[in-house]
Coordinates of C-alpha atoms in Angstrom, one line a residue:
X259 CA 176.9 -12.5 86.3
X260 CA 177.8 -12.4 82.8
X261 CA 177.0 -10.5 79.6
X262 CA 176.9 -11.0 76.1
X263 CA 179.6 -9.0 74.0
X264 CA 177.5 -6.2 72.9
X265 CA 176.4 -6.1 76.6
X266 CA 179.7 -6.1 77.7
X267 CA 181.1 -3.4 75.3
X268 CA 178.2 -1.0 76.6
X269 CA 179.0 -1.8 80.2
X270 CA 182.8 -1.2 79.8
X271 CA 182.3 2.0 77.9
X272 CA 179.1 3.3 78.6
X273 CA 179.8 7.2 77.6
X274 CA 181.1 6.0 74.2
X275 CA 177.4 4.4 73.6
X276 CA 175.7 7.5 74.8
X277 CA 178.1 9.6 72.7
X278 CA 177.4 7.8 69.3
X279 CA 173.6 7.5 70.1
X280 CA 174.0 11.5 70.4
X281 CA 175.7 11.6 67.1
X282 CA 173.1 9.1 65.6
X283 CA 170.5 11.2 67.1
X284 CA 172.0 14.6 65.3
X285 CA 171.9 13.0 61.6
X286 CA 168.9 11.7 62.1
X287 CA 167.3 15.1 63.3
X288 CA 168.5 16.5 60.3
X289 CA 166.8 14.2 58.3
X290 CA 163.8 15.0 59.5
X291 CA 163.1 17.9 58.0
X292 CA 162.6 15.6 55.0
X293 CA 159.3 13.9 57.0
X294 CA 156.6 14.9 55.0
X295 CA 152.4 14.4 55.4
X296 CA 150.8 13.2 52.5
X297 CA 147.1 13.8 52.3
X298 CA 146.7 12.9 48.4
X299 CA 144.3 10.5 46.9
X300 CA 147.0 8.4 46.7
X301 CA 147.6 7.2 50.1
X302 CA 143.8 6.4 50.2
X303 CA 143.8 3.6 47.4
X304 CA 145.6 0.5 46.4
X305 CA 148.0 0.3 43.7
X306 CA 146.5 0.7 39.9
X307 CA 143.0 1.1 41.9
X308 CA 141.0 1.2 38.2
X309 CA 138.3 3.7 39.3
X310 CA 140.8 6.0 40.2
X311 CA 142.9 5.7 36.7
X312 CA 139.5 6.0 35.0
X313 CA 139.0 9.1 37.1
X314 CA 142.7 10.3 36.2
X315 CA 141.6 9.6 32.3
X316 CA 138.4 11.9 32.9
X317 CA 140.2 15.0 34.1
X318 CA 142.8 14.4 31.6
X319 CA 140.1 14.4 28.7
X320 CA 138.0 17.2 30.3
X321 CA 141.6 19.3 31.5
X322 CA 139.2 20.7 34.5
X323 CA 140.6 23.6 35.7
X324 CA 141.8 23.7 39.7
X325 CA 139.2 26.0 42.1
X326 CA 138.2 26.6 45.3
X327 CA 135.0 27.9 46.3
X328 CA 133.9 30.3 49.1
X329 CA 130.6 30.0 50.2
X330 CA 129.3 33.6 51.6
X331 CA 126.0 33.4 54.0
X332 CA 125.0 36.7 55.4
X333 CA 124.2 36.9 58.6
X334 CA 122.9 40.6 59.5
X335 CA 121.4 41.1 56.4
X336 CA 120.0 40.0 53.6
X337 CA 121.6 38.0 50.6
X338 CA 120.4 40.5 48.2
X339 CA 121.8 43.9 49.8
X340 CA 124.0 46.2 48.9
X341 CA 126.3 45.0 51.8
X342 CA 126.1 42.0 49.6
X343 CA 127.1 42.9 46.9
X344 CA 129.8 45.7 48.4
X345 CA 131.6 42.7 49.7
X346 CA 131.4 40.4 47.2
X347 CA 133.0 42.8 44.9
X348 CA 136.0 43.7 47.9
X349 CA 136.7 39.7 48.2
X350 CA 137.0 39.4 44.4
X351 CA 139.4 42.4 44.4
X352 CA 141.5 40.7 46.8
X353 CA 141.4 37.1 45.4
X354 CA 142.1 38.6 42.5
X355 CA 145.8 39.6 43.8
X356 CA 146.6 36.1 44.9
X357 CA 149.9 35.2 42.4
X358 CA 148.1 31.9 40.8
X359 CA 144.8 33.2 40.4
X360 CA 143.3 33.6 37.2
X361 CA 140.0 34.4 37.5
X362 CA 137.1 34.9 40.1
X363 CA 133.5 33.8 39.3
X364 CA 130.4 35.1 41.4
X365 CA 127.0 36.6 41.0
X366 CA 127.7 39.9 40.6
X367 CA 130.2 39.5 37.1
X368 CA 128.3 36.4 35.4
X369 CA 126.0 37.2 32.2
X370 CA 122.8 37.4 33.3
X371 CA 121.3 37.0 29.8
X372 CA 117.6 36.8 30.3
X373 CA 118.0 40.2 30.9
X374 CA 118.3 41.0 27.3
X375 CA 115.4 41.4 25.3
X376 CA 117.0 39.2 22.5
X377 CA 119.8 37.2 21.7
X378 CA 122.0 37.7 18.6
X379 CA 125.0 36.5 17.5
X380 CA 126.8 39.7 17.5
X381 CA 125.8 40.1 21.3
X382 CA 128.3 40.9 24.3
X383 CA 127.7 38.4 27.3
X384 CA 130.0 41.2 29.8
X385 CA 127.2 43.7 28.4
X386 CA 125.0 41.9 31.1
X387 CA 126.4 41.5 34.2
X388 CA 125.7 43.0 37.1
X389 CA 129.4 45.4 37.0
X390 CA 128.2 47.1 33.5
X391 CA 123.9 47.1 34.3
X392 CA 124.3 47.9 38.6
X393 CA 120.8 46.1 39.3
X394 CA 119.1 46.7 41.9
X395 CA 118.9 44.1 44.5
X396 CA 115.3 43.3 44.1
X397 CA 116.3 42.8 40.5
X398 CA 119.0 40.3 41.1
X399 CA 116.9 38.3 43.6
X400 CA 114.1 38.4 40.4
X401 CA 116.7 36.8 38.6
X402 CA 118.2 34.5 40.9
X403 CA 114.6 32.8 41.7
X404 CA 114.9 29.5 39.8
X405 CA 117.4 30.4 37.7
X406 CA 117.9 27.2 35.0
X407 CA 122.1 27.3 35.2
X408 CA 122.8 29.3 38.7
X409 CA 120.4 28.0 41.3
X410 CA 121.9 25.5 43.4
X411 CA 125.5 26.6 41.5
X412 CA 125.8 30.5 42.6
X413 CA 122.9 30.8 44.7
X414 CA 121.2 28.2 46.8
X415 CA 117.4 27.6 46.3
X416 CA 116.4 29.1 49.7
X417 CA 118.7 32.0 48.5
X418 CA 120.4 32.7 52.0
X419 CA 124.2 31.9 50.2
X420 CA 126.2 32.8 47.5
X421 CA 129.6 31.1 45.9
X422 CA 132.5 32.4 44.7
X423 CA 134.7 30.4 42.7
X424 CA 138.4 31.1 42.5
X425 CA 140.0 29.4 39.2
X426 CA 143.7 28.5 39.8
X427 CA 147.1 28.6 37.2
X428 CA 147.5 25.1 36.5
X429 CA 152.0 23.9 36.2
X430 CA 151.9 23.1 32.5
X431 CA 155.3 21.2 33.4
X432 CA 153.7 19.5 36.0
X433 CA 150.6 18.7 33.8
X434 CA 152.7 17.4 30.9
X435 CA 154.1 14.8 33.2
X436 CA 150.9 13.5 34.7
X437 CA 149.4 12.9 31.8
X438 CA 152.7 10.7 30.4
X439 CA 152.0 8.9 34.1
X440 CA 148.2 8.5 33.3
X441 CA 148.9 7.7 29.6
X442 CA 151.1 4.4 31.0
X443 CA 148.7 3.8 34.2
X444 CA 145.8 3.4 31.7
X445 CA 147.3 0.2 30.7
X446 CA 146.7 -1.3 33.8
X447 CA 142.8 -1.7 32.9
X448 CA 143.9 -4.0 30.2
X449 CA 146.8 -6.0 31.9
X450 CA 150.0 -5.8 33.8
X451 CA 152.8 -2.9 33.4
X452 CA 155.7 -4.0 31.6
X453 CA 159.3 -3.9 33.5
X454 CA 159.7 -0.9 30.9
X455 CA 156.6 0.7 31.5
X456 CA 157.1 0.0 35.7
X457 CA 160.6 1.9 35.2
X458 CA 159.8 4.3 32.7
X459 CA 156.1 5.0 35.3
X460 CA 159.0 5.2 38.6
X461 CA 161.2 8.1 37.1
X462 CA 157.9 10.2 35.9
X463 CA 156.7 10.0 39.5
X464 CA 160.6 11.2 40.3
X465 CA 160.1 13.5 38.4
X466 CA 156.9 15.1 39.4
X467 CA 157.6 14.5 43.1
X468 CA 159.3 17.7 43.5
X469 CA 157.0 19.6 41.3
X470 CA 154.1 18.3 43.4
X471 CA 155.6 19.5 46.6
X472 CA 156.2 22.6 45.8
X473 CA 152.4 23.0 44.2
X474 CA 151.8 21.8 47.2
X475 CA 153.4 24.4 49.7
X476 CA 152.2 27.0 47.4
X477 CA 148.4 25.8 47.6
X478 CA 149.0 25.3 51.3
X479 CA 149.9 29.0 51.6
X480 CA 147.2 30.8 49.2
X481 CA 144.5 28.6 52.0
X482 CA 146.3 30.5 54.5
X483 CA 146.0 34.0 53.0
X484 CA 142.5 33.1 51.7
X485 CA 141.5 32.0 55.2
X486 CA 142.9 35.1 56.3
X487 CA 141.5 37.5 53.7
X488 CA 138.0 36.5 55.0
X489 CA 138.5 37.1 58.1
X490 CA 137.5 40.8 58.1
X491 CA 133.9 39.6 57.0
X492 CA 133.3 37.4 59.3
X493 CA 131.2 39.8 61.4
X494 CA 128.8 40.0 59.4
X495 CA 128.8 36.6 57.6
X496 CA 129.3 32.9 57.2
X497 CA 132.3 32.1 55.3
X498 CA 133.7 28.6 54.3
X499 CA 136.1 27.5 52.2
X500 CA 135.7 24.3 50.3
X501 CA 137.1 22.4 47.1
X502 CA 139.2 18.9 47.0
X503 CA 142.9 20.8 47.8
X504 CA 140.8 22.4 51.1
X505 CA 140.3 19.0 51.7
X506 CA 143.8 18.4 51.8
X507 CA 144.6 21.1 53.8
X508 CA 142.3 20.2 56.8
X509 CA 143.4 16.9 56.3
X510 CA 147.3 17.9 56.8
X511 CA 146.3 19.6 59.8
X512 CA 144.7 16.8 61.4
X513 CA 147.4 14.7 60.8
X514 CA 150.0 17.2 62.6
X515 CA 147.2 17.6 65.2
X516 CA 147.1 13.7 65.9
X517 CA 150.9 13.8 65.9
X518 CA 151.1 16.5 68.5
X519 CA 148.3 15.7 70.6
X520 CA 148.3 12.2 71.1
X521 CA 152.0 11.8 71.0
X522 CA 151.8 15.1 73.9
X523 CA 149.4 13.3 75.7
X524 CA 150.9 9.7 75.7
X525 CA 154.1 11.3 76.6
X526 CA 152.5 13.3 79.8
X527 CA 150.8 9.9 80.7
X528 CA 153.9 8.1 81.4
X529 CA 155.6 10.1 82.7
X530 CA 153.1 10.5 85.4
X531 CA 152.7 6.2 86.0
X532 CA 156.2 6.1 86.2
X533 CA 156.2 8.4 88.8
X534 CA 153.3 6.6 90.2
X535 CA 155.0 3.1 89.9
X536 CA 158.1 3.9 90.6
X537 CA 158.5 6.9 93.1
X538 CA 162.4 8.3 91.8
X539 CA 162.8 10.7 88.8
X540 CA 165.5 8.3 87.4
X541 CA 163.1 5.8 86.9
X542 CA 161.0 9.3 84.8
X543 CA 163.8 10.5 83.2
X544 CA 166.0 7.6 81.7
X545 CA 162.4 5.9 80.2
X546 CA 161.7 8.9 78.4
X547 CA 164.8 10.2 77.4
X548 CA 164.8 6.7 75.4
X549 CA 161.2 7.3 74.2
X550 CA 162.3 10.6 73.1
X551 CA 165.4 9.8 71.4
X552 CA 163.7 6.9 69.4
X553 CA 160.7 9.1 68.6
X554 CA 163.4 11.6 67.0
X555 CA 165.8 8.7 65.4
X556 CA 162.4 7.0 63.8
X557 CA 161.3 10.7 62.6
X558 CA 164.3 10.7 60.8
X559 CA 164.5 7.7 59.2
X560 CA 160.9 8.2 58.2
X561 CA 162.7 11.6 56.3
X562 CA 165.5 9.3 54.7
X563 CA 163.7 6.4 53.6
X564 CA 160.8 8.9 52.7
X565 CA 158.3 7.3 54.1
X566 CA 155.0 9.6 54.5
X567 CA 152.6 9.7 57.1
X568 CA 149.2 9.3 56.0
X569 CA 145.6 9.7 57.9
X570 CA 146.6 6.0 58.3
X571 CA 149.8 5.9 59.8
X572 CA 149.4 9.6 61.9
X573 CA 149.0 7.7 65.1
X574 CA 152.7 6.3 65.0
X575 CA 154.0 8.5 67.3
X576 CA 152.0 7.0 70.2
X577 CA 153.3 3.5 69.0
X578 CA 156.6 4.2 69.7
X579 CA 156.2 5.8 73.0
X580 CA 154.4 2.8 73.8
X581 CA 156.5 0.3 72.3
X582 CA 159.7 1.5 73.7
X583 CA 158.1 1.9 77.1
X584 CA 157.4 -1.9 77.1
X585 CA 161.0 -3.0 77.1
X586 CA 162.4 -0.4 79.3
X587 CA 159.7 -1.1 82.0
X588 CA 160.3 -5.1 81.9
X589 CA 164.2 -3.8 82.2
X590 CA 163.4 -1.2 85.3
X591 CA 161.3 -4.0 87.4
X592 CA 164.2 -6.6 86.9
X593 CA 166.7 -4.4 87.8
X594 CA 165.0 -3.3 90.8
X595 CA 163.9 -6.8 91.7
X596 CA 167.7 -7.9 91.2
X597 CA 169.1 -4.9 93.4
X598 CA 166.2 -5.8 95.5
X599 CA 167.3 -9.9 96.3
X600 CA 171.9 -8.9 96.0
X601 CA 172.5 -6.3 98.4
X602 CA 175.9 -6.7 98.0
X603 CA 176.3 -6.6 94.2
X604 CA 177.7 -3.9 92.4
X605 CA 176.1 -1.5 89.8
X606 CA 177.3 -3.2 86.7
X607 CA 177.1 -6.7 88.0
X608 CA 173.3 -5.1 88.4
X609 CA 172.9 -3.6 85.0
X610 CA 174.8 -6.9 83.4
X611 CA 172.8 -9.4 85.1
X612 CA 169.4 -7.4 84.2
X613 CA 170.8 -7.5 80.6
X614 CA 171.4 -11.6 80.6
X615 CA 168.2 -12.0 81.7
X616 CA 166.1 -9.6 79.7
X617 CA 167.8 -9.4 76.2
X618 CA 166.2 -12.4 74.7
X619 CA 162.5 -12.1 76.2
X620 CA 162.8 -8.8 74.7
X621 CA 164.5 -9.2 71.4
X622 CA 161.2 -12.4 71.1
X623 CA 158.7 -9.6 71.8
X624 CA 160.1 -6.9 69.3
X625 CA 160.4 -9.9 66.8
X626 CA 156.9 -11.3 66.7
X627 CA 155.7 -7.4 66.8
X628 CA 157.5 -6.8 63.7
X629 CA 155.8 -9.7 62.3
X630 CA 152.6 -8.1 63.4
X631 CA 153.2 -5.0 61.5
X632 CA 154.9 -6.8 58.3
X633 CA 151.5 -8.8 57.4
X634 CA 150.1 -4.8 56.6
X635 CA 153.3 -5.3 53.6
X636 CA 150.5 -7.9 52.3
X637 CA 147.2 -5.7 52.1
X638 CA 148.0 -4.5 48.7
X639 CA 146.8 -0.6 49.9
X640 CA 149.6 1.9 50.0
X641 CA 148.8 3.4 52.6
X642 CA 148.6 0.1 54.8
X643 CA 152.3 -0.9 53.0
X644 CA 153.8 1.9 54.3
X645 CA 152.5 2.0 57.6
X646 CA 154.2 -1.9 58.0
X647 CA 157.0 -0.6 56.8
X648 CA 157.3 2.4 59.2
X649 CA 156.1 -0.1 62.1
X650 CA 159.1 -2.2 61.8
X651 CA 161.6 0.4 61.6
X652 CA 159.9 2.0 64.5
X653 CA 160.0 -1.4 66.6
X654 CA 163.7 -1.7 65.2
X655 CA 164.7 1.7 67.0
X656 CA 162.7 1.2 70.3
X657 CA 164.6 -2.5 70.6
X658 CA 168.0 -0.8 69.9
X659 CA 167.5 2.4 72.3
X660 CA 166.3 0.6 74.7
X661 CA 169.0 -2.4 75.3
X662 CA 171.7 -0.2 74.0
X663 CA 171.5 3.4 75.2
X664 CA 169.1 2.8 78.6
X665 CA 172.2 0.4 80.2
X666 CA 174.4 3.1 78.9
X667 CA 172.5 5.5 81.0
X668 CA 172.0 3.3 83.8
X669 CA 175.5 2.9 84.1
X670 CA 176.0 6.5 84.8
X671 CA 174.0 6.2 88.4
X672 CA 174.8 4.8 91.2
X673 CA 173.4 1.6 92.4
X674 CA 170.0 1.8 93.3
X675 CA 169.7 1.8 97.1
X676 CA 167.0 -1.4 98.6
X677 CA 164.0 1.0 97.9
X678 CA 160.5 0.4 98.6
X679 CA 157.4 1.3 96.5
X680 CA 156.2 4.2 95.4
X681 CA 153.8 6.2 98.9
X682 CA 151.4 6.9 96.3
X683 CA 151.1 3.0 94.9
X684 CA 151.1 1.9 98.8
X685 CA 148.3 4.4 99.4
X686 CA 146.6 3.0 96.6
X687 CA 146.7 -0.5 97.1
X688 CA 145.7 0.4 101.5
X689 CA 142.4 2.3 100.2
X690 CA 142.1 -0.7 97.7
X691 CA 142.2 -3.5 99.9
X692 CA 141.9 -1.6 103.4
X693 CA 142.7 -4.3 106.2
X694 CA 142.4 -7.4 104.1
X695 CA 145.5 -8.0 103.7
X696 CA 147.7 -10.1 106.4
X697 CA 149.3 -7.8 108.9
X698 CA 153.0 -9.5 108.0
X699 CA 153.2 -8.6 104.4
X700 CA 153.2 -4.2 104.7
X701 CA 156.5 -4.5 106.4
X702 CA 158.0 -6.7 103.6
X703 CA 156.6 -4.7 101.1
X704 CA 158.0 -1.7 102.8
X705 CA 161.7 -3.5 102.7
X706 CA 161.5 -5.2 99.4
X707 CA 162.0 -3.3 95.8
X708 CA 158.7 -1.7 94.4
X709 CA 155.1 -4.0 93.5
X710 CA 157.0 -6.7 91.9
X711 CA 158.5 -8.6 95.0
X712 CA 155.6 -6.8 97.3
X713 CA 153.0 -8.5 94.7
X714 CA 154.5 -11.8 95.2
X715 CA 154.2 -11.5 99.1
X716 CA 150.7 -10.7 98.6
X717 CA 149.8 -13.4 96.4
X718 CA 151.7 -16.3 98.1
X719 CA 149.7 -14.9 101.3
X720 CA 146.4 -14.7 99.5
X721 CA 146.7 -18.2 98.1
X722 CA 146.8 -19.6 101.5
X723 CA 143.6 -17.7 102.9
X724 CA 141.7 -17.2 100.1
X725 CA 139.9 -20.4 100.2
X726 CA 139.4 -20.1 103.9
X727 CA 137.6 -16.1 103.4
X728 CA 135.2 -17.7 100.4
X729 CA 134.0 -20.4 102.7
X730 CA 133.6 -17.7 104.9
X731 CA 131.5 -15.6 103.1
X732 CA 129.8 -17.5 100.5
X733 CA 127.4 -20.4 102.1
X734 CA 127.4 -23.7 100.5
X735 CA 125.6 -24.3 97.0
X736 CA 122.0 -25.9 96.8
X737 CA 122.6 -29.4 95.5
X738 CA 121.1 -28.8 92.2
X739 CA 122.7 -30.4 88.9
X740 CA 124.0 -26.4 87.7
X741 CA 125.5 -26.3 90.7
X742 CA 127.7 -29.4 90.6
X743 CA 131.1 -27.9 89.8
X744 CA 130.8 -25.4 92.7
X745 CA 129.9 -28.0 94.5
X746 CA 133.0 -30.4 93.6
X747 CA 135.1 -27.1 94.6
X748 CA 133.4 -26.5 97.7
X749 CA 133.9 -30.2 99.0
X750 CA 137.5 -29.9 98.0
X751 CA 138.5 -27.3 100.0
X752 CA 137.3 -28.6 103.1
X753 CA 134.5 -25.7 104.0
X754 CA 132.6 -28.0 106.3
X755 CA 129.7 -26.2 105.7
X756 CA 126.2 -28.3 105.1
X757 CA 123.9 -27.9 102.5
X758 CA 122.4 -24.4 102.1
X759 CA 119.2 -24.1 103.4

């Protein structure tokens, strides 16, 4: 039984390949607190998508200004109330405090000029609002009634809501820069980018990366407070939080949801078939120890190459449970099924021999997966590009765990004992097939290793009776032109029957 060098190097020193794996493992993990979820328009488009640079040249033209809007919808009371307007002017207070905010727009401190009995141009709009006048609420509901600017805007036509509108502090450093970015993208709608305008377009983006994140983090955490600043009010009232960065926000947390929950529940799945399938915790603990350590190493690389998961790519956790599941299962049955046939051969011969006769088979699998994934480098959408990309890295990383550091760990066991299958897979397949089966085959499946070599029995045995139990129960086909092939089979296999009758 012989190995190939890499084989034989992990056989020989088997702690020196869990060692560096453990090492590998550490820098990695440190990179990963560079992963980062990207929820920008971006990672929704292609590359120089032209209604989105035309959009880009809108907001630059109009400079809109960054908000969020809080919808308020009474629930106890009525939209014009005192209550109303007692906490409408407590949330603007609050608001108000928030670091970036520069302003906060709601019914109670707009001009409310067809109050005045005439217009000049000497006139003072904050003069009319309800702070300065205190109208009553019958007033304001007078007013509010199909307004011509603020119905459907401030208050809804049915007038059972109300908006506030928080205006932002926009980074003027920040702004400069993508403006120079949409200044150059803009030339795409005539033509392709020059190699100056590509490099010049790379190290604004550089430039702006870090700016952008920080924006970010800080927009994440004035959600948070807002989201927590309403929460006080929501006895007595409706609140929601909307606006395109909110969007964002829910969108992050989605994402991190997927990763968690899917990747959680993937993770409990297996863990429960391979106790299920394989009756021993070593046959629980090595697979996902090597699901765990790729997951980590992949994470990490994701950090370095900064590569960012996207509503797209948020399932890719799950992918790599699954993929390096796949080769460390095909390496568990064959090692089982060898320690199953060589009851006199040692744990490394074991371990080499599984190795011989595995590597390749799954080196060709991993291979043409890659390939899989690498024709989403072709889509032209960014989001798709880097999701290939990630893919192959992520295949890369279960196909070097999984021949390198799961013989490492094997090596570290003793050899696996002629075991039988799992009580819970025997009890499965007796409730399955209860008394069908010949009576010879349970006590070689209860001597052989696992449902592999018990499979075999079974179909061997079933491919010598199962023509004999279909002649049994099914009768002999009318002789009817749809039924010739049936009939053709049924001759062949010697039924005896006569014609059905």
């Amino acid at each position: 039984m012989a190995a190939s060098n890499p084989s034989a190097f992990v056989l020989r020193f088997p702690r020196t390949v869990i060692v560096a794996f453990i090492l590998l493992s550490v820098l990695l993990g440190w990179f990963a607190q560079y992963f980062r979820i990207d929820a920008s328009a971006d990672t929704l488009l292609s590359k120089g998508n032209q209604l989105y640079i035309q959009t880009r040249q809108m907001d630059q033209r109009f400079a809109p200004q960054e908000f969020i809007l809080l919808a308020y919808q009474p629930t106890a009371h009525a939209l014009f109330s005192q209550t109303t307007f007692d906490d409408l002017e407590s949330l603007s207070q609050q608001l108000g405090k928030l670091p970036r905010v520069v302003s906060v727009t709601h019914i109670l401190n707009v001009p409310l000029l067809s109050t005045a009995n005439q217009l000049g141009g000497d006139i003072n709009p904050d003069q009319f609002t309800w702070q300065t006048k205190h109208f009553s609420p019958e007033q304001m509901q007078q007013i509010f009634t199909n307004h011509p600017l603020f119905t459907d805007l401030l208050v809804n036509q049915q007038q059972t809501a109300t908006a506030i509108q928080i205006l932002f502090r926009d980074d003027e450093t920040l702004r400069k820069i993508d403006n120079q970015i949409t200044n150059i993208e803009s030339k795409r709608l005539q033509g392709e980018l020059s190699e100056q305008d590509e490099q010049q377009l790379a190290k604004l983006k550089q430039q702006a990366d870090p700016l952008r994140q920080a924006l970010d983090k800080q927009r994440q955490q004035e959600i948070e407070q807002i989201y927590q600043l309403i929460k006080p009010y929501e006895s007595r009232a409706q609140l929601y939080l909307g606006g395109a960065h909110v969007l964002g926000f829910e969108l992050i947390n989605i994402i991190s949801a997927d990763l968690v929950t899917f990747g959680s529940a993937i993770a409990g799945a297996i863990c429960l078939l391979l106790w299920w399938f394989f009756g021993h915790w070593r046959w629980v603990i090595l697979p996902m120890l090597c699901c765990a350590v790729s997951v980590v190493a992949t994470i990490g690389l994701f950090g370095a190459f900064d590569l960012r998961t996207t509503i797209i790519s948020s399932n890719f956790i799950a992918l790599q449970l699954i993929l390096t599941l796949a080769i460390v299962v095909h390496l568990i049955v064959q090692y089982r099924q060898l320690a199953s046939n060589a009851d006199d051969a040692s744990q490394m011969e074991l371990v080499s021999q599984t190795l011989a006769d595995k590597t390749r088979p799954c080196l060709y699998a991993g291979i043409t997966t890659s390939v899989g994934f690498a024709s989403l480098i072709f889509s032209g959408i960014q989001p798709v590009v880097s999701f290939g990309y990630m893919m192959i890295l992520a295949m890369g990383m279960s196909l070097l765990v999984s021949l390198l550091l799961f013989p490492a760990c094997l090596m570290l066991f003793k050899r696996e004992a002629p075991s039988s299958a799992s009580q819970l897979s025997q009890a499965f397949l007796a409730r399955l097939t209860p008394g069908q089966w010949p009576s010879e085959i349970h006590p070689q499946c209860r001597r052989n290793a696992g449902g592999y070599q018990c499979g075999r029995l079974i179909t061997a045995e079933c491919g010598k009776q199962l023509p004999e139990l279909l002649c049994q129960r099914y009768p002999r086909p009318p002789a009817t032109e749809i039924y010739r092939p049936a009939i053709w089979w049924y001759d062949r296999t010697g039924c005896g029957r006569g014609p059905a009758g």
